[in-house]
Structure formats: structure tokens, C-alpha cells
CSV table of C-alpha atoms in Angstrom, one decimal:
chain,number,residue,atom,x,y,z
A,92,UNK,CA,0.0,0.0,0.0
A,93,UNK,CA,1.8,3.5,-1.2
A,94,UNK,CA,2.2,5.8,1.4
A,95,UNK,CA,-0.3,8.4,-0.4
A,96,UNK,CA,-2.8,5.5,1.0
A,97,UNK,CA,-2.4,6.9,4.4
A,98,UNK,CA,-2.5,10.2,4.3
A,99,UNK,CA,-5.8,12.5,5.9
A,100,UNK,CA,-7.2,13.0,3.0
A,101,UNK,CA,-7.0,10.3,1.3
A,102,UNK,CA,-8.9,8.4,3.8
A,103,UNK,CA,-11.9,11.1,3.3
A,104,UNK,CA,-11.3,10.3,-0.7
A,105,UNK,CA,-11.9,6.4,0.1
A,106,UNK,CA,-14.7,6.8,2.1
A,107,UNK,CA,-16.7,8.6,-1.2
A,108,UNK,CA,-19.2,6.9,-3.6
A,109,UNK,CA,-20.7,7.5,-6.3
A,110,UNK,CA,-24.6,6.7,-6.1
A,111,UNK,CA,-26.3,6.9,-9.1
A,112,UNK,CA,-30.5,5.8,-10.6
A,113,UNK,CA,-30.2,1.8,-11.7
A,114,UNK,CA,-32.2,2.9,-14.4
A,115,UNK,CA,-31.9,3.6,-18.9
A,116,UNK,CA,-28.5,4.9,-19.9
A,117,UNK,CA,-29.5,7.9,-20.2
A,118,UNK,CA,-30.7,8.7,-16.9
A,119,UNK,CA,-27.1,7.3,-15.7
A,120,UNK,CA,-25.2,9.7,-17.4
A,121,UNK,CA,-27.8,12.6,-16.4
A,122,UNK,CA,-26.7,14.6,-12.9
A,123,UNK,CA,-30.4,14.8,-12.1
A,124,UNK,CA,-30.2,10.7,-11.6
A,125,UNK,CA,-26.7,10.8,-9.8
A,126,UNK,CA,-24.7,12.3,-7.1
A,127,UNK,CA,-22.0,11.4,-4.0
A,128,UNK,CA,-22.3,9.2,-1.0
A,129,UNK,CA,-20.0,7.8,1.8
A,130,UNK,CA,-19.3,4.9,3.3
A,131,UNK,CA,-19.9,4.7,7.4
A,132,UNK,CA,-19.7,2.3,9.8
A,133,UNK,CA,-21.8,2.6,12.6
A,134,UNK,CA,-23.8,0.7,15.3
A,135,UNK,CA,-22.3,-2.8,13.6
A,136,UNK,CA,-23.3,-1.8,10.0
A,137,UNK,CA,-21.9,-0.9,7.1
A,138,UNK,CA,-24.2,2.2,5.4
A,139,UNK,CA,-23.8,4.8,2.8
A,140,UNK,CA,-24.9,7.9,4.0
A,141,UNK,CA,-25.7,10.6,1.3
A,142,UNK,CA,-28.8,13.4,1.1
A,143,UNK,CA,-32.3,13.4,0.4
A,144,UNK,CA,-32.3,14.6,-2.9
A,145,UNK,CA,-29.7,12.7,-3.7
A,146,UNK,CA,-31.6,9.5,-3.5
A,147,UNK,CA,-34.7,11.3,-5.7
A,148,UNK,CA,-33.1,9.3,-8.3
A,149,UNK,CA,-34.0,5.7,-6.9
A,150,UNK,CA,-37.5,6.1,-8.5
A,151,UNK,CA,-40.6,4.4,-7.5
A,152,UNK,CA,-38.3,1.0,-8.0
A,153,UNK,CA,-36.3,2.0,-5.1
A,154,UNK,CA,-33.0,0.6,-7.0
A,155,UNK,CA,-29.6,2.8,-7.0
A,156,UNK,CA,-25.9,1.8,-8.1
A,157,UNK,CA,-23.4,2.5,-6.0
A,158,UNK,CA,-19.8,2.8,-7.0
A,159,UNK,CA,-16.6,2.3,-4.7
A,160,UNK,CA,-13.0,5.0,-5.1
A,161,UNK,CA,-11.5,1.9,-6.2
A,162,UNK,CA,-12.9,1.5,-9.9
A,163,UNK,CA,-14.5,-2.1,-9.4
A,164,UNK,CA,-18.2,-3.3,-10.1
A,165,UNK,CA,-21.3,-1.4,-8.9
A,166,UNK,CA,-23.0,-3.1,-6.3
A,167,UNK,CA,-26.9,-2.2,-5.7
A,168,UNK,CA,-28.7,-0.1,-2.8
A,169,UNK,CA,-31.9,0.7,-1.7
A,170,UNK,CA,-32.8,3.6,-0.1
A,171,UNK,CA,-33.8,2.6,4.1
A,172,UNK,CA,-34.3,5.7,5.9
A,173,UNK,CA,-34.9,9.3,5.0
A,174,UNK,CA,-34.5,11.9,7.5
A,175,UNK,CA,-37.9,13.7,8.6
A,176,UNK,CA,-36.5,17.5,8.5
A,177,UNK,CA,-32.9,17.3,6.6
A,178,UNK,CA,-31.5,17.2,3.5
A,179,UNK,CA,-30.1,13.0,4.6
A,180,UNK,CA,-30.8,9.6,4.0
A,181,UNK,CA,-29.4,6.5,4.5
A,182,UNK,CA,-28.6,3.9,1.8
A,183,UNK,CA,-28.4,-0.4,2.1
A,184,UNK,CA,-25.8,-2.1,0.6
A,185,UNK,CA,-27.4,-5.4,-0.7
A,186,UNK,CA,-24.7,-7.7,-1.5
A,187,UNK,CA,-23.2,-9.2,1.8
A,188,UNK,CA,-19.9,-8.9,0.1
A,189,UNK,CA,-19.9,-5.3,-1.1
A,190,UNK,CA,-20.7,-4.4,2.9
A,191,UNK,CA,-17.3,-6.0,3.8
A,192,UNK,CA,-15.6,-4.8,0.9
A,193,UNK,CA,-16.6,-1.2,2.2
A,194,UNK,CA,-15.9,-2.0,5.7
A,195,UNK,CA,-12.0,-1.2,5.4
A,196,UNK,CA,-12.7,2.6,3.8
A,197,UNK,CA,-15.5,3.5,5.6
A,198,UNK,CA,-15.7,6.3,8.7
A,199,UNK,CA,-17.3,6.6,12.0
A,200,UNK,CA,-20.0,9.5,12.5
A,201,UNK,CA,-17.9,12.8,14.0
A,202,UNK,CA,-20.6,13.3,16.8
A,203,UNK,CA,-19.5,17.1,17.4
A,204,UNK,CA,-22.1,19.6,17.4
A,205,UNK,CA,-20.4,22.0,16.1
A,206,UNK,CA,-16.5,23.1,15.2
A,207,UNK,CA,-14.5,26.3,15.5
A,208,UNK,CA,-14.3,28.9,12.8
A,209,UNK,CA,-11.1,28.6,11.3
A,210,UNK,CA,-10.8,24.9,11.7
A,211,UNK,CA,-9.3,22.6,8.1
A,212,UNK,CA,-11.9,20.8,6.5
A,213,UNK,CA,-11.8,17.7,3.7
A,214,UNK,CA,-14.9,18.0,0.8
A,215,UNK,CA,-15.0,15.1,-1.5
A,216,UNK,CA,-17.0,13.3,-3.7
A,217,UNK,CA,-17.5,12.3,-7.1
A,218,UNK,CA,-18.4,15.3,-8.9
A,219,UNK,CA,-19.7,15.0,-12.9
A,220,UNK,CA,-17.7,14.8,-15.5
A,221,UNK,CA,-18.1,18.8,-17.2
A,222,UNK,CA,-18.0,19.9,-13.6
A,223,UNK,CA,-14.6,19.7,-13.9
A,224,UNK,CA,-14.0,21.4,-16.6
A,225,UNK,CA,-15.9,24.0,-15.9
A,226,UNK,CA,-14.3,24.8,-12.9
A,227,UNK,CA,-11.1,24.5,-14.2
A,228,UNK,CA,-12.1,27.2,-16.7
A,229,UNK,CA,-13.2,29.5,-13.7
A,230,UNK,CA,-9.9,29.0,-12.3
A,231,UNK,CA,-11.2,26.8,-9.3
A,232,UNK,CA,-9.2,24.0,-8.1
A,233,UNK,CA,-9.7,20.8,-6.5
A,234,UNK,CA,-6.6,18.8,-4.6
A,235,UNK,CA,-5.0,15.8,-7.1
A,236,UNK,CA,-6.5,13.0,-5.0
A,237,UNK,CA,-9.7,14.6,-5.7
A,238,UNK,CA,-10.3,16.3,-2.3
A,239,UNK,CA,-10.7,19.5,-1.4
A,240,UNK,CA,-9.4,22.1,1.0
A,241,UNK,CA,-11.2,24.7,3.3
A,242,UNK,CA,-12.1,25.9,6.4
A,243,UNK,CA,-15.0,26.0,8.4
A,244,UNK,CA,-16.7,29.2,8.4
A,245,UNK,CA,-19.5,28.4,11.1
A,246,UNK,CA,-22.4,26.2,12.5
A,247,UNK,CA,-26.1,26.6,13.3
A,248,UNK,CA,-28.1,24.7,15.4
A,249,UNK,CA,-25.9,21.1,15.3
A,250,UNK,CA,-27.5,20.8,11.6
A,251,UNK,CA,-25.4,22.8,9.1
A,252,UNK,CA,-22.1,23.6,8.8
A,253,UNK,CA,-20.9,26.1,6.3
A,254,UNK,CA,-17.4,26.0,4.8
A,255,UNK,CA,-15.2,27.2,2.5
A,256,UNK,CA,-14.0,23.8,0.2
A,257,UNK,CA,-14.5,23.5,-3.1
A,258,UNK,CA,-18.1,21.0,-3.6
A,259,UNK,CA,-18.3,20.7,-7.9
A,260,UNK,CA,-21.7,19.8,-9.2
A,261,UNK,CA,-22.4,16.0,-8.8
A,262,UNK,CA,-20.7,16.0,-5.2
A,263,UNK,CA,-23.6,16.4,-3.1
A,264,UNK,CA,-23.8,13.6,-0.6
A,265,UNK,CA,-19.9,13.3,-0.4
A,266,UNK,CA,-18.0,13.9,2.6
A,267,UNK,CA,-17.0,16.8,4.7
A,268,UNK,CA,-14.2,15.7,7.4
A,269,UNK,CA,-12.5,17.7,10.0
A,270,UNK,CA,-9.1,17.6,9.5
A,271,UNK,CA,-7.8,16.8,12.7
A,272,UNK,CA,-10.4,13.9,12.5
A,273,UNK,CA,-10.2,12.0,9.0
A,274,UNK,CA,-11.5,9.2,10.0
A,275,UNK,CA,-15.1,10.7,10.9
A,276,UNK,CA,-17.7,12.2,9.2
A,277,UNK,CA,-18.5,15.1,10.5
A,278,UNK,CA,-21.4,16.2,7.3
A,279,UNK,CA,-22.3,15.7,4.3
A,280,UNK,CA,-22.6,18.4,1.4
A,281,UNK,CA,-25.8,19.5,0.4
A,282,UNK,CA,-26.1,22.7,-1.1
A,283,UNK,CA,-23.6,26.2,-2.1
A,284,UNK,CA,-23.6,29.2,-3.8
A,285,UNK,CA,-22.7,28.3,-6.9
A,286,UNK,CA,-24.4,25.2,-9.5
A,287,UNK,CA,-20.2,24.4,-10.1
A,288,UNK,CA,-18.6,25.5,-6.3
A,289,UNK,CA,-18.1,28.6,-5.3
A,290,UNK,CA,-16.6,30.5,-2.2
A,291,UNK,CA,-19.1,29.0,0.5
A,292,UNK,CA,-21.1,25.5,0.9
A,293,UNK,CA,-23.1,24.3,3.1
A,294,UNK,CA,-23.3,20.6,4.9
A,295,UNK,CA,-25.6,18.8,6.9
A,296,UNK,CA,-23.9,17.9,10.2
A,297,UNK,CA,-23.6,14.0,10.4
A,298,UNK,CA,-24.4,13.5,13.8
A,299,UNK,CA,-28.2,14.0,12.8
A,300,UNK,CA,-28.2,10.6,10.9
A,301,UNK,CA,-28.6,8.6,14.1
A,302,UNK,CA,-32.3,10.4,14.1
A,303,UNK,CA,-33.3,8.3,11.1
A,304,UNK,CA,-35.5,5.9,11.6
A,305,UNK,CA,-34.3,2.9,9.2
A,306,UNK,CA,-36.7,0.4,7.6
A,307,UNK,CA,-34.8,-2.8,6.6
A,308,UNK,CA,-36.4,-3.8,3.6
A,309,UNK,CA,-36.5,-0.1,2.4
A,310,UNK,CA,-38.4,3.0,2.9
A,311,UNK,CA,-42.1,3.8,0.7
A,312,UNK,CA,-40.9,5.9,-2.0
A,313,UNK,CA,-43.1,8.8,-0.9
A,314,UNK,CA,-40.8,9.0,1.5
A,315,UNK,CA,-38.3,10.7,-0.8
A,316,UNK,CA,-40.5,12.1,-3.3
A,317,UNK,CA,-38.9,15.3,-5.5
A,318,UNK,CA,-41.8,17.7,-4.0
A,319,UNK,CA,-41.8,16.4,-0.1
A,320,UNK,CA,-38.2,16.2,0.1
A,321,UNK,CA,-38.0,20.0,-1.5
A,322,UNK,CA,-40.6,21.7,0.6
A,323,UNK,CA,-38.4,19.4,3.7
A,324,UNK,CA,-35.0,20.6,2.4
A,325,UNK,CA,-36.1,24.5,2.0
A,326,UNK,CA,-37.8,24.9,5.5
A,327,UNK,CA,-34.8,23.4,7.3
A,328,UNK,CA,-31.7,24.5,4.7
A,329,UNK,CA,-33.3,28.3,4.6
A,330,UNK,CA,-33.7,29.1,8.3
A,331,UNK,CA,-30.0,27.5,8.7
A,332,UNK,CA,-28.9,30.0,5.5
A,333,UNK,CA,-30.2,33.3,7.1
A,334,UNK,CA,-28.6,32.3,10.4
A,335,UNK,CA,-25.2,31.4,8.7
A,336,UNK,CA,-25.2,34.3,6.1
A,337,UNK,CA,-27.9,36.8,7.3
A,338,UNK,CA,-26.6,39.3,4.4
A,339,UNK,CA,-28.5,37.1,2.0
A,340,UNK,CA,-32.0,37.9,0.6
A,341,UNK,CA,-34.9,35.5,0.6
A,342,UNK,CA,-34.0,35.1,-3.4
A,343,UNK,CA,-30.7,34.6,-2.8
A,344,UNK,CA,-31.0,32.2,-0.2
A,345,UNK,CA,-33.5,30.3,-2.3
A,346,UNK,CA,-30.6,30.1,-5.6
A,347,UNK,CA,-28.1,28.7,-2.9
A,348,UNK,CA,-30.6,25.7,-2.1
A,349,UNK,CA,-32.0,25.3,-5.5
């Protein structure tokens, strides 16, 4: 194992996955039908944790592909628990061996309730293909292991966090790790300022997914249907925004979230 293996971030860049609609081709290589996820470990299972309208994609089928850092076969997920007022939700492996296969990359929830302005962050995920480029071409940058670099720029409530790292279109869902804790998730990206990244972004705080109540065979797909999971997402994403940046407008808040 190469010492780049073992660094902080690269442990964060493991962790991510890509989770995408186990639908036509066409949906697949749509954004609207994929995004980011990560892999945790906790209370004895093996879970990918990603957001609500992330999983929009799974359809009334309740079937997702999810794909590891590593470049090997997707496995399949269902969708188990949706959060009640956040932007999360939880994701089943179903193969047996995929769960053990993501057992050695995966993180422990970061139960902090908040962290200090000024503290290093990790942001990864898997953003889409043009997102890149497009970034590039605005001169923004993301680290060569594909993570990026910021700093937290506050915390409201134990929900949100808002930081400073680069989050490209295709990322939500991926992971946002303290620095000085790698190994644990401390939120997960849901939505910024700008479609491609831009100077802030704002995260769900992980601690919150021990709130979701999980359903083992998979949740009723009303459960994460486009228009309740948007009216959910605004009501607890915009009173978290005009805490976090209280120069914003109402419209400008609302571009940041949709």
C-alpha cells in the first residue's frame, strides 16, 4: 500500500461513492439521476450515507448503483431511511460482500455539534464529469486526490455547517471531514452558492443521521418524493442560511438551495 494510502485526505477520498438511478443509460449519465455518498460504519453496520435529494433518483423502483474510489463493479442499494427535516438519508448495501468490501474505507459518524471557525476541513466526492472542466475554466481547483481544502466558516443549530472547500456539481452527498479527525464524518454536502462551487457550501452535520428511523427492507418511495423532500429541504436549509449568512436575501438564499 503506497504511502499516499495513508495520508488524511486520502482516507476522506476512500470513504466517497458514487450513487447513481439503476435505471436507462440515459438517466445514468444525467446529474439529475446521480450524485455522492460515503461509506460509514456505525452501530455494527456498514451504510452509505448521502442526502435526500440525492436518493430522488431511486425512482418508485427503489433501486440505486453505488460505486466504490477503487474502480470495481457497482453493487446495488436501496434507499432505508430518509431523514424527517434534513436534506439526509441513508442507503443499504445489498450484496453481503460489497458491505465488507466497504468495511475497510469507511468512517465513524464525528458526533461534534459543532467546530470552530477557522478549523481545516476535507470535501469530497465524485463530482460530474463537465463539472470539472468548468471549474477549471473558472480558475477553481480541486486537490490531485480529488479532495478539497477549506475551512470551516461556522455552525447553526448542530444541523449545518458552512465552509469554505471547493463542492463541484455532482458532489452532493460526499463527505465533509474535519481535518484533525479523518476518519469521521462530520457532514455531508448539500447545497452552495454556486451550480459548479463557489466560495461558501453548506453541509448537513452528520451526527443527525442517528435520528433516522431505518426500515430494513427499504423505505415507501413517498418518503423521498422530488416535492416532499424539496418543501423538507427549503424549511430546514433556509432558516439555517439566514442564520449562517444573514446578508443574503430571501431570493438569494432560495438560488443557494435550489
Amino acid at each position: 500500500m503506497g504511502a499516499s494510502s495513508t495520508t488524511p485526505a486520502s482516507v476522506v477520498a476512500r470513504a466517497s461513492v458514487r450513487v447513481r438511478a439503476r435505471t436507462s443509460l440515459v438517466n445514468r449519465l444525467s446529474s439529475a439521476f446521480a450524485g455522492s455518498g460515503v461509506v460509514v460504519r456505525d452501530e455494527g453496520r456498514v451504510i452509505v450515507v448521502t442526502c435526500a435529494h440525492v436518493v430522488r433518483c431511486a425512482g418508485r423502483r427503489n433501486a440505486l448503483c453505488v460505486a466504490f474510489h477503487d474502480g470495481g463493479a457497482t453493487v446495488r442499494g436501496r434507499v432505508v431511511g430518509v431523514h424527517a427535516d434534513l436534506d439526509l438519508a441513508v442507503v443499504h448495501l445489498e450484496e453481503e460482500e460489497a458491505r465488507e468490501r466497504a468495511k475497510k474505507w469507511s468512517l465513524v459518524v464525528d458526533d461534534a455539534e459543532e467546530a470552530r471557525a477557522g478549523e481545516k476541513v476535507f470535501a469530497a466526492g465524485t463530482p460530474q464529469g463537465y463539472a470539472r472542466a468548468v471549474a477549471f475554466a473558472r480558475g477553481v481547483r480541486v486537490g490531485r486526490d480529488g479532495v478539497s481544502r477549506g475551512r470551516v466558516l461556522g455552525t447553526h443549530g448542530g444541523t449545518h455547517a458552512m465552509h469554505d472547500a471547493t463542492v463541484l456539481s455532482g458532489q452532493s452527498g460526499g463527505p465533509l471531514c474535519r481535518a484533525e479527525a479523518p476518519g469521521r464524518l462530520f457532514g455531508v454536502h448539500s447545497f452552495g452558492d454556486a451550480f459548479y462551487g463557489g466560495a461558501r457550501d453548506v453541509a448537513v452535520m452528520a451526527r443527525n443521521v442517528r435520528d433516522i428511523e431505518i426500515f430494513e427492507k427499504g423505505v415507501d418511495p413517498d418518503a423521498y418524493e422530488t416535492k416532499r423532500v424539496n418543501e423538507m429541504i427549503f424549511a430546514s436549509s433556509d432558516a439555517a442560511l439566514r442564520a449562517l449568512a444573514p446578508e443574503l436575501t430571501a431570493k438569494e438564499r432560495a438560488s443557494w438551495i435550489f
